[in-house]
mmCIF file of N, CA and C in Angstrom:
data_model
loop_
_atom_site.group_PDB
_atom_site.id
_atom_site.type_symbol
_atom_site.label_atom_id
_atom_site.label_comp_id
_atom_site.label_asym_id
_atom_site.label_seq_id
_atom_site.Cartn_x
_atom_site.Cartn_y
_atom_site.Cartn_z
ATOM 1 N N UNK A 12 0.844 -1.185 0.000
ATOM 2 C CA UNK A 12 0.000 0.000 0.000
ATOM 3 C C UNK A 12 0.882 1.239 0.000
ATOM 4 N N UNK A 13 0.458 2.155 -1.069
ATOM 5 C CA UNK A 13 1.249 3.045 -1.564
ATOM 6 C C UNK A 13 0.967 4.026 -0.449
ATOM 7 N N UNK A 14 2.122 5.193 0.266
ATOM 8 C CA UNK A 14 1.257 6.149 0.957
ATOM 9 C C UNK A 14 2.528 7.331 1.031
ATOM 10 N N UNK A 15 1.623 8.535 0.720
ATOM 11 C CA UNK A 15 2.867 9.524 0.325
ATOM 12 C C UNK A 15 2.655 10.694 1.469
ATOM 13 N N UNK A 16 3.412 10.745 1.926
ATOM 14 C CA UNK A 16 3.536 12.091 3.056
ATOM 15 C C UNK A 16 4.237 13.230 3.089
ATOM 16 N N UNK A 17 3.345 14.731 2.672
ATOM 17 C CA UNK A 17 4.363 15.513 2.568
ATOM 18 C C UNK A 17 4.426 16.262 3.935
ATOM 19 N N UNK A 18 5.544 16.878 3.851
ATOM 20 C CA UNK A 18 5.738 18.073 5.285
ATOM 21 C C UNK A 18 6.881 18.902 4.139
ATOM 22 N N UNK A 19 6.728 20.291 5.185
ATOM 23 C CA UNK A 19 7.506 21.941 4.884
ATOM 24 C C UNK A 19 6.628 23.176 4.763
ATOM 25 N N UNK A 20 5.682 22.951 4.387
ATOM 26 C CA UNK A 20 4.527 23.818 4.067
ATOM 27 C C UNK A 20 4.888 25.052 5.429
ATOM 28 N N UNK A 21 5.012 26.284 5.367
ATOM 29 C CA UNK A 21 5.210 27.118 5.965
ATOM 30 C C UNK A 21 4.365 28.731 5.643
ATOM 31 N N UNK A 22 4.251 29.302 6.461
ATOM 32 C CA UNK A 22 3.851 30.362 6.180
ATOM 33 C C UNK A 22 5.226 31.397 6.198
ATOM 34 N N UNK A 23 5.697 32.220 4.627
ATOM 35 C CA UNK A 23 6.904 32.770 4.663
ATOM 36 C C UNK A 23 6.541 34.206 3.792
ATOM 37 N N UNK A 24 7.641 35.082 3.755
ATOM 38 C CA UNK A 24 7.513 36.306 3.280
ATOM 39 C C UNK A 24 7.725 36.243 1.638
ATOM 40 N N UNK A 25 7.008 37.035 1.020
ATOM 41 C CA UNK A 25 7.579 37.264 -0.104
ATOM 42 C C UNK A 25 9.129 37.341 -0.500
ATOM 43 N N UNK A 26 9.539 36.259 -1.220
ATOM 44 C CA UNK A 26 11.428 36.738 -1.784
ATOM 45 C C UNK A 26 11.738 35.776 -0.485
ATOM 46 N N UNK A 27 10.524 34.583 0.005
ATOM 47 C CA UNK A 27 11.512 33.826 0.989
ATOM 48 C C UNK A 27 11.520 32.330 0.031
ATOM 49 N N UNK A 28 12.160 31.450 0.740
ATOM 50 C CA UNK A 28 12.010 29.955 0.268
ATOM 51 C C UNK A 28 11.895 28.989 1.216
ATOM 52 N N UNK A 29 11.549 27.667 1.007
ATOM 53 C CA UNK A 29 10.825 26.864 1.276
ATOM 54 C C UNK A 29 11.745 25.554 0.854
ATOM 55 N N UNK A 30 11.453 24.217 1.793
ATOM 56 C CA UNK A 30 11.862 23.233 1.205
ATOM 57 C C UNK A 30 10.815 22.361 1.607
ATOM 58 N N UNK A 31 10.321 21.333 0.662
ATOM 59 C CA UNK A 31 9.117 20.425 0.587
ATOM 60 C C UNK A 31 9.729 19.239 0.249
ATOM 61 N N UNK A 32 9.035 18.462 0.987
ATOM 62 C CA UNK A 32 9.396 17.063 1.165
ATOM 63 C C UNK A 32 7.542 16.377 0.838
ATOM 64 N N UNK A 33 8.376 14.727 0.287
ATOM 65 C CA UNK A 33 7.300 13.654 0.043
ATOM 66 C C UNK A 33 8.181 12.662 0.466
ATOM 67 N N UNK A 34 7.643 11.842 1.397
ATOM 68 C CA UNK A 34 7.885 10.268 1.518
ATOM 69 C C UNK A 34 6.902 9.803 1.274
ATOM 70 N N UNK A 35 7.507 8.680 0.681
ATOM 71 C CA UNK A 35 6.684 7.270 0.057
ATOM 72 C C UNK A 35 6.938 6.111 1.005
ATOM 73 N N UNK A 36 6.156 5.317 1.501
ATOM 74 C CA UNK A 36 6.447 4.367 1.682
ATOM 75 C C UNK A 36 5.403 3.189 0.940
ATOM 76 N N UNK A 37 5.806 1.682 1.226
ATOM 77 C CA UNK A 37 4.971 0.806 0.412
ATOM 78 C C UNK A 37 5.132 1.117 -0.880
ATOM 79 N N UNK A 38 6.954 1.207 -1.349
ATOM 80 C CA UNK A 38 6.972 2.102 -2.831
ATOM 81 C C UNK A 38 7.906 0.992 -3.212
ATOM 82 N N UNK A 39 7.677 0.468 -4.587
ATOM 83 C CA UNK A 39 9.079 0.237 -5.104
ATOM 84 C C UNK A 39 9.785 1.180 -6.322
ATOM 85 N N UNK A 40 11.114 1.750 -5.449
ATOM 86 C CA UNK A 40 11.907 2.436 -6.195
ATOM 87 C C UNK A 40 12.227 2.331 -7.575
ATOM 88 N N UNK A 41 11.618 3.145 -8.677
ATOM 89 C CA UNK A 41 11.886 2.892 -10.150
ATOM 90 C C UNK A 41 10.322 2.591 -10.652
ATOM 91 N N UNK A 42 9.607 1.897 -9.893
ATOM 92 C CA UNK A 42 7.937 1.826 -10.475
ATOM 93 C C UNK A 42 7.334 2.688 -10.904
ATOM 94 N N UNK A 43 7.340 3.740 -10.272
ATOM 95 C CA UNK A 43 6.402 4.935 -9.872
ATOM 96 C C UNK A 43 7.754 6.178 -10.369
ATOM 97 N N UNK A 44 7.066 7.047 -10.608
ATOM 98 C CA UNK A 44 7.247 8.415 -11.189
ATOM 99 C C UNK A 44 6.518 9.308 -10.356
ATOM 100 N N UNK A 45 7.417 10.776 -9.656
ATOM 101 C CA UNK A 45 6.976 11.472 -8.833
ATOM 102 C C UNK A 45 6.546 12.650 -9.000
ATOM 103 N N UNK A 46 5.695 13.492 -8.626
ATOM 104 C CA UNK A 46 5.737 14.964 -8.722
ATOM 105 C C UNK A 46 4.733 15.717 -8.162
ATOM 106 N N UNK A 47 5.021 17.343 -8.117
ATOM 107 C CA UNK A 47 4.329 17.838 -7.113
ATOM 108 C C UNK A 47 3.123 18.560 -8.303
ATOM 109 N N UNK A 48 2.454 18.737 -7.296
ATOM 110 C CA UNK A 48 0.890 19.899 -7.933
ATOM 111 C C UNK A 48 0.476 20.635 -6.358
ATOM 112 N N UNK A 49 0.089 22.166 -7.439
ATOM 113 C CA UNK A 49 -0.200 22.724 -6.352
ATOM 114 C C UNK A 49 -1.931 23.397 -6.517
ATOM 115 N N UNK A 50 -2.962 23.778 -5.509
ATOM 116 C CA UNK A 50 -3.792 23.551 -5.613
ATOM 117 C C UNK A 50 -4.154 25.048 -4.863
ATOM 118 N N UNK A 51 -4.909 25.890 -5.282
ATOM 119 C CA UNK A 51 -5.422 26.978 -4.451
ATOM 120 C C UNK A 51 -7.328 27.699 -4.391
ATOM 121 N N UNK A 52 -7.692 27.871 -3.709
ATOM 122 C CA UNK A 52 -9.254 27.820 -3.870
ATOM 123 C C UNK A 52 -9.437 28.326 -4.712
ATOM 124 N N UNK A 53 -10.679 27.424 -5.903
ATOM 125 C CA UNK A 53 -11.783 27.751 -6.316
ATOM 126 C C UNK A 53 -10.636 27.664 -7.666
ATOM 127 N N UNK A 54 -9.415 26.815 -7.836
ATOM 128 C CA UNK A 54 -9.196 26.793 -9.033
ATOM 129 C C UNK A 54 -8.583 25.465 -8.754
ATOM 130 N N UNK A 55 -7.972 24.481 -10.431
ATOM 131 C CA UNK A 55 -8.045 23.510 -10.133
ATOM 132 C C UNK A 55 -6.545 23.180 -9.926
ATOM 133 N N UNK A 56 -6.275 21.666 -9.459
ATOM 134 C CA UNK A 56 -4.901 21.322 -8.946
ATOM 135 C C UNK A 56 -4.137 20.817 -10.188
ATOM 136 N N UNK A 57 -3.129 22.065 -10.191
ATOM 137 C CA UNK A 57 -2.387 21.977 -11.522
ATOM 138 C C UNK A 57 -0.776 21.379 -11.041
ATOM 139 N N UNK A 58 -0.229 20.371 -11.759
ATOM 140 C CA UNK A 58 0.975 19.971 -11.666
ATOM 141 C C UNK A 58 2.130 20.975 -12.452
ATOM 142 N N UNK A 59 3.348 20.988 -11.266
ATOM 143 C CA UNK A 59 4.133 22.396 -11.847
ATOM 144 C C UNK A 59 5.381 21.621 -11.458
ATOM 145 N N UNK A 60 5.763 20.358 -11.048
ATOM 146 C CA UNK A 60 7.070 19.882 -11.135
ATOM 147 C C UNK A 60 7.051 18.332 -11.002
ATOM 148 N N UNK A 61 7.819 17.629 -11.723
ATOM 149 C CA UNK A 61 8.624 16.466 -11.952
ATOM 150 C C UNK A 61 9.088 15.876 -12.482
ATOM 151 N N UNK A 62 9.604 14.268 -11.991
ATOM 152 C CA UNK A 62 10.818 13.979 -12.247
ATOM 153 C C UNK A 62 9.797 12.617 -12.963
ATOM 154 N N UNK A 63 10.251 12.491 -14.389
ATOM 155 C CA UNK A 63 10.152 11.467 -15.090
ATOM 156 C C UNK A 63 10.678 9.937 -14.812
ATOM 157 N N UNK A 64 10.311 8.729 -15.007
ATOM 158 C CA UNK A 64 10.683 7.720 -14.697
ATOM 159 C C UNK A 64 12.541 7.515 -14.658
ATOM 160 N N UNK A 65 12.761 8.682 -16.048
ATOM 161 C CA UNK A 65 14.034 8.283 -16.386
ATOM 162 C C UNK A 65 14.849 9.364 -15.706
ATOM 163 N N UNK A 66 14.337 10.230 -15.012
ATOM 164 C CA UNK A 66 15.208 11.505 -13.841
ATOM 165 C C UNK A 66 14.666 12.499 -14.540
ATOM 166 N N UNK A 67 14.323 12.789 -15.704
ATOM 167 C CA UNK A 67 13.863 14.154 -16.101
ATOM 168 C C UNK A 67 13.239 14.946 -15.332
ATOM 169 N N UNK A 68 13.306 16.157 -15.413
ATOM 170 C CA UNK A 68 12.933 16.850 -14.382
ATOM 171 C C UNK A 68 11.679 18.295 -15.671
ATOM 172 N N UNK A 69 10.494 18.090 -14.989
ATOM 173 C CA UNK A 69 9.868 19.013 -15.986
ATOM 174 C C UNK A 69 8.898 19.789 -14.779
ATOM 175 N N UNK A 70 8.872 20.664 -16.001
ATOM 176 C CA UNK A 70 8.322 22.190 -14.280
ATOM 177 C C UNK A 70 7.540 22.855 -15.393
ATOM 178 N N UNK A 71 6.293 23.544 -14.646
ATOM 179 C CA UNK A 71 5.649 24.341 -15.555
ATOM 180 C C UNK A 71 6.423 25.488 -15.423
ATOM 181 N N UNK A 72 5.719 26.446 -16.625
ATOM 182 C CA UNK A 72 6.537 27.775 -16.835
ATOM 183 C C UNK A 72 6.324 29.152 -16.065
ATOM 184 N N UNK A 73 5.377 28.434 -15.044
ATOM 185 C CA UNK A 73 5.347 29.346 -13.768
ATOM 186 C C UNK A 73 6.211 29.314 -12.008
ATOM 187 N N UNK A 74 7.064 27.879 -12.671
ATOM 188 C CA UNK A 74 7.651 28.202 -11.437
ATOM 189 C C UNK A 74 9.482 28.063 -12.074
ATOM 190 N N UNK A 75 9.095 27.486 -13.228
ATOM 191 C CA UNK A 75 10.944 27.383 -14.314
ATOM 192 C C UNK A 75 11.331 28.388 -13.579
ATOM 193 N N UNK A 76 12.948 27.799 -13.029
ATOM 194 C CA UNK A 76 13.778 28.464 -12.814
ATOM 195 C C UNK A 76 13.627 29.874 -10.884
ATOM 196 N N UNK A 77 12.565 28.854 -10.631
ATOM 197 C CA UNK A 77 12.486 29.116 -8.963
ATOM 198 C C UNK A 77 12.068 28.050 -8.631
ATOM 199 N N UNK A 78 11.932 26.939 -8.867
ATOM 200 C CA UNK A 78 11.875 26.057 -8.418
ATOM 201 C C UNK A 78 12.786 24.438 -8.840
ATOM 202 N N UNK A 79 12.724 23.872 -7.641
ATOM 203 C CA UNK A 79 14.497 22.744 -7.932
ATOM 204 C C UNK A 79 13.039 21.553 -7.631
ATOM 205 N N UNK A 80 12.917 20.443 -8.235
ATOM 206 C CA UNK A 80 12.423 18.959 -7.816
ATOM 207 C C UNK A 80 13.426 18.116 -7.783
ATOM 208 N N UNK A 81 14.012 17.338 -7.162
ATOM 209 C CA UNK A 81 14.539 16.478 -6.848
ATOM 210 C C UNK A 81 14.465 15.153 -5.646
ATOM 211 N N UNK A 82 15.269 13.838 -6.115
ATOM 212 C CA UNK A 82 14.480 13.301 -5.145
ATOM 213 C C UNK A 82 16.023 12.441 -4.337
ATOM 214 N N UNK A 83 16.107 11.300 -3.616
ATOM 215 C CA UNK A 83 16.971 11.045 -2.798
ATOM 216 C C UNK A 83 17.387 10.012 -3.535
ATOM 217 N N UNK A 84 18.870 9.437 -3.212
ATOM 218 C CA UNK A 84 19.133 7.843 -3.795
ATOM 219 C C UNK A 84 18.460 7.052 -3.594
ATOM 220 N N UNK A 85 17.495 7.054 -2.461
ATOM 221 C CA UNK A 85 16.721 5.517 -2.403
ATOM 222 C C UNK A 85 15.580 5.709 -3.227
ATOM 223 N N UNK A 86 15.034 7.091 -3.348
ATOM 224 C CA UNK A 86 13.712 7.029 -4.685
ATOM 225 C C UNK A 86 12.675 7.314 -3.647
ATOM 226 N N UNK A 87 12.822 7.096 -2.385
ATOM 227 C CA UNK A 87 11.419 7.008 -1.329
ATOM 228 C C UNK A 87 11.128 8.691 -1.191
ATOM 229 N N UNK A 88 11.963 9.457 -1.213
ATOM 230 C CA UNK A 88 11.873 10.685 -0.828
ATOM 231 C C UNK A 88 11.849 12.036 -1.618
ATOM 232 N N UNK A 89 10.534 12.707 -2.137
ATOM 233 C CA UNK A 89 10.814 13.475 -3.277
ATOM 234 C C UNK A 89 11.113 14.932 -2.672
ATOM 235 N N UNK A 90 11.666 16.027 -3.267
ATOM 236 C CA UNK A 90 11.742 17.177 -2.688
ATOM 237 C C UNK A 90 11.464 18.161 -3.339
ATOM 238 N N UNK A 91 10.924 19.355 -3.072
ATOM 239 C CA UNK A 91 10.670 20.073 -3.446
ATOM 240 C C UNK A 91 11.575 21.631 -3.371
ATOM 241 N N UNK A 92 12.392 22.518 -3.714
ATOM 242 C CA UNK A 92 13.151 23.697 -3.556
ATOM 243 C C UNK A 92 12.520 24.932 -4.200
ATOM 244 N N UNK A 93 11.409 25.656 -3.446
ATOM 245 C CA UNK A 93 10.690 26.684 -3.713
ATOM 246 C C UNK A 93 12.088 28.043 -3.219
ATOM 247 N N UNK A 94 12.031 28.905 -4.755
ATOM 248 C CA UNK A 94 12.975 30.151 -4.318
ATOM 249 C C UNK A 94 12.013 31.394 -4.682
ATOM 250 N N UNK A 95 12.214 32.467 -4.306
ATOM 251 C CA UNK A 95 11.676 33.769 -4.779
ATOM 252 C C UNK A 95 9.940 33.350 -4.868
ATOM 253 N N UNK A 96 10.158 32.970 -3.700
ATOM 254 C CA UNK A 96 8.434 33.162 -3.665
ATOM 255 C C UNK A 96 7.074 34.328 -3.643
ATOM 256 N N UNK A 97 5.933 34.068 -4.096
ATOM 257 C CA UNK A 97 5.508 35.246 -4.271
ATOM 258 C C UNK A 97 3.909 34.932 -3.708
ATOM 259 N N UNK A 98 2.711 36.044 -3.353
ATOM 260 C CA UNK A 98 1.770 35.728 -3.466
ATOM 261 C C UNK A 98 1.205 34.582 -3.728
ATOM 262 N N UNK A 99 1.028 34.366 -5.460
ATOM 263 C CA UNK A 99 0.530 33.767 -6.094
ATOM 264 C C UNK A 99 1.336 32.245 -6.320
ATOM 265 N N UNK A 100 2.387 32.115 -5.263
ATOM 266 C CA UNK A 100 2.161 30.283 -5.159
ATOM 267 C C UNK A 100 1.761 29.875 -4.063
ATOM 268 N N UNK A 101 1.251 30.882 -2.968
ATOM 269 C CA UNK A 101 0.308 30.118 -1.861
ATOM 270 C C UNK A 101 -0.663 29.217 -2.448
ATOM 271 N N UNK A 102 -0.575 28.134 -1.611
ATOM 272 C CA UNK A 102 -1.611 26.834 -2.347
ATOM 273 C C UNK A 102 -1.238 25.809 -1.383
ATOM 274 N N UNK A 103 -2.035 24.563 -1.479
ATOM 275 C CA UNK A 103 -1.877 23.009 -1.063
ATOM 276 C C UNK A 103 -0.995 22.860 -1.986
ATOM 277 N N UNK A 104 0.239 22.055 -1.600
ATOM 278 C CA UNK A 104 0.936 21.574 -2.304
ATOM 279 C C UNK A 104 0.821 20.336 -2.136
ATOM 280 N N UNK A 105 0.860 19.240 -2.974
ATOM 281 C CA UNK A 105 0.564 17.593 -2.965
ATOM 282 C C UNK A 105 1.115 17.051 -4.111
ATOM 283 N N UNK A 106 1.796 15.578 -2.950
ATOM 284 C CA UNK A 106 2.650 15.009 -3.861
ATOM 285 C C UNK A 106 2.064 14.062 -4.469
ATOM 286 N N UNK A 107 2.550 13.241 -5.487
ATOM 287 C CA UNK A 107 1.813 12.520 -6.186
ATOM 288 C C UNK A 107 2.871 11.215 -6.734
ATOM 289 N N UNK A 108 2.103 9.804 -7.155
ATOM 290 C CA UNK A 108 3.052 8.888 -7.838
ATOM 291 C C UNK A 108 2.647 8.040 -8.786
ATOM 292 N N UNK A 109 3.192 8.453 -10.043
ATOM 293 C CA UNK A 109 2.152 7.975 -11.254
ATOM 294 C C UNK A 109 3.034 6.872 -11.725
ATOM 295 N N UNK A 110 2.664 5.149 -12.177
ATOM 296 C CA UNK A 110 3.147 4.293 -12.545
ATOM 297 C C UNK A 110 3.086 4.467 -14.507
ATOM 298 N N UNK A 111 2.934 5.864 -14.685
ATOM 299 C CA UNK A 111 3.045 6.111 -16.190
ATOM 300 C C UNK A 111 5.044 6.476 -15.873
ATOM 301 N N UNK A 112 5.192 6.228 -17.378
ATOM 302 C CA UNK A 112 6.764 7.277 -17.225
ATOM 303 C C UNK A 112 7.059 8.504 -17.125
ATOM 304 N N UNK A 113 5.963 9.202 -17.307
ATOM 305 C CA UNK A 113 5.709 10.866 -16.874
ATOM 306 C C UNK A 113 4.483 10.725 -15.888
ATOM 307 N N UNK A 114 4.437 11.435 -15.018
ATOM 308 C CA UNK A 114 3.567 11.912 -14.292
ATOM 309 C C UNK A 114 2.183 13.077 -14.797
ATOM 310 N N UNK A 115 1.313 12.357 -14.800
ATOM 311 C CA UNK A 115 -0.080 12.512 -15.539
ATOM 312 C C UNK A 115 -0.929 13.262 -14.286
ATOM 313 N N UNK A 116 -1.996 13.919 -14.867
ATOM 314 C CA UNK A 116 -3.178 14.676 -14.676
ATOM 315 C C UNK A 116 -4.010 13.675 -13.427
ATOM 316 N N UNK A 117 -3.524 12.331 -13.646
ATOM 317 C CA UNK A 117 -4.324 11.149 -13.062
ATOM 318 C C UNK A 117 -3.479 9.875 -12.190
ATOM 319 N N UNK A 118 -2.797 10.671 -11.277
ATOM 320 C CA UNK A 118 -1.615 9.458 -11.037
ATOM 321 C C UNK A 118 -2.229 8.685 -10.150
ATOM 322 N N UNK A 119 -1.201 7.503 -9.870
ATOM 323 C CA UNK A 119 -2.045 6.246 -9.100
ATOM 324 C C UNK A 119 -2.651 7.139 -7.858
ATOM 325 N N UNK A 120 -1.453 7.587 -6.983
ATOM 326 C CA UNK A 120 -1.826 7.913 -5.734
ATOM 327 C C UNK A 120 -1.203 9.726 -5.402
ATOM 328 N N UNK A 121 -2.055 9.952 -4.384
ATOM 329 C CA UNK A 121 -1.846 11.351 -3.919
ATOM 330 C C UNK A 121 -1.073 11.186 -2.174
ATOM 331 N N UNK A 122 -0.689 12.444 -2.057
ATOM 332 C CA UNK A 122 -0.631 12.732 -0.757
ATOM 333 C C UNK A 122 -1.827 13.489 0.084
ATOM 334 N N UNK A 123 -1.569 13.985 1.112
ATOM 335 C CA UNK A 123 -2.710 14.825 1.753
ATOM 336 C C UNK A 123 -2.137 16.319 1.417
ATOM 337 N N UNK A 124 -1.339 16.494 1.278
ATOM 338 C CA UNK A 124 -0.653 18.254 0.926
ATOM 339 C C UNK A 124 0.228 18.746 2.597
ATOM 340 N N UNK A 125 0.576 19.472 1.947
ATOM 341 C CA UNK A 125 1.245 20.558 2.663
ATOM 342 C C UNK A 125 0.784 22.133 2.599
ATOM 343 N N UNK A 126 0.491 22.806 2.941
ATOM 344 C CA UNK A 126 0.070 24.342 2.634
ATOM 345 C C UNK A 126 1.660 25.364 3.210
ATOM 346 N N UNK A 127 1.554 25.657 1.784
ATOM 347 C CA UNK A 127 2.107 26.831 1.663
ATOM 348 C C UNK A 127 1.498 28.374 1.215
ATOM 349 N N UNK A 128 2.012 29.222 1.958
ATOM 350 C CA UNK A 128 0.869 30.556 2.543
ATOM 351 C C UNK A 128 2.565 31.498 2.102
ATOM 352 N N UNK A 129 2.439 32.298 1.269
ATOM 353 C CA UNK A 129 3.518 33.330 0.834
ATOM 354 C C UNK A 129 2.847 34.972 1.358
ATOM 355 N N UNK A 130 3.181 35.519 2.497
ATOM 356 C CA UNK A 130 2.404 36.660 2.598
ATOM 357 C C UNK A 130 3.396 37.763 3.827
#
């Protein structure tokens, strides 16, 4: 049984950063493909970083280049490196693990989130 847990979610200042974490456990390393989506009221939960089966690393073009995804040697642990934060990425952040080779709109399993609050 797949089960993903994030923590970091903080309440921080504008121009601060953040580090976000996902553990997996009940995972086998290399199955599953990881990545984050972030989610804010009354709009829907859009995916803005990850790491492809094969390490690729793909980010939407709202956080390119302020934001780092990466994950640990054992594969159990994904991370998240939020920089130059602003307003508009306060949201649930939630991790996710899709048994596609990219991480889809529809992955097997979710986390519960983390909230991050930029203000």
């Amino acid at each position: 049984h797949v089960q993903l847990v994030e923590s970091g979610g903080d309440l921080v200042q504008p121009g601060g950063s953040l580090r976000l974490s996902c553990t997996a456990s009940g995972f086998t390393p290399g199955r599953y493909c990881m990545g984050w989506f972030c989610q804010v009221p009354g709009r829907e939960r859009e995916g803005i970083a990850a790491l492809d089966r094969d390490g690729v690393a793909r980010y939407d073009d709202s956080v390119r280049g302020r934001f780092t995804v990466s994950q640990d040697k054992t594969k159990h642990v994904l991370y998240l490196f939020l920089y130059d934060l602003g307003p508009e990425d306060s949201g649930m952040y939630t991790c996710a693990a899709d048994s596609n080779p990219r991480v889809t709109a529809i992955p097997d399993y979710w986390g519960q989130g983390t909230q991050v609050t930029v203000s």
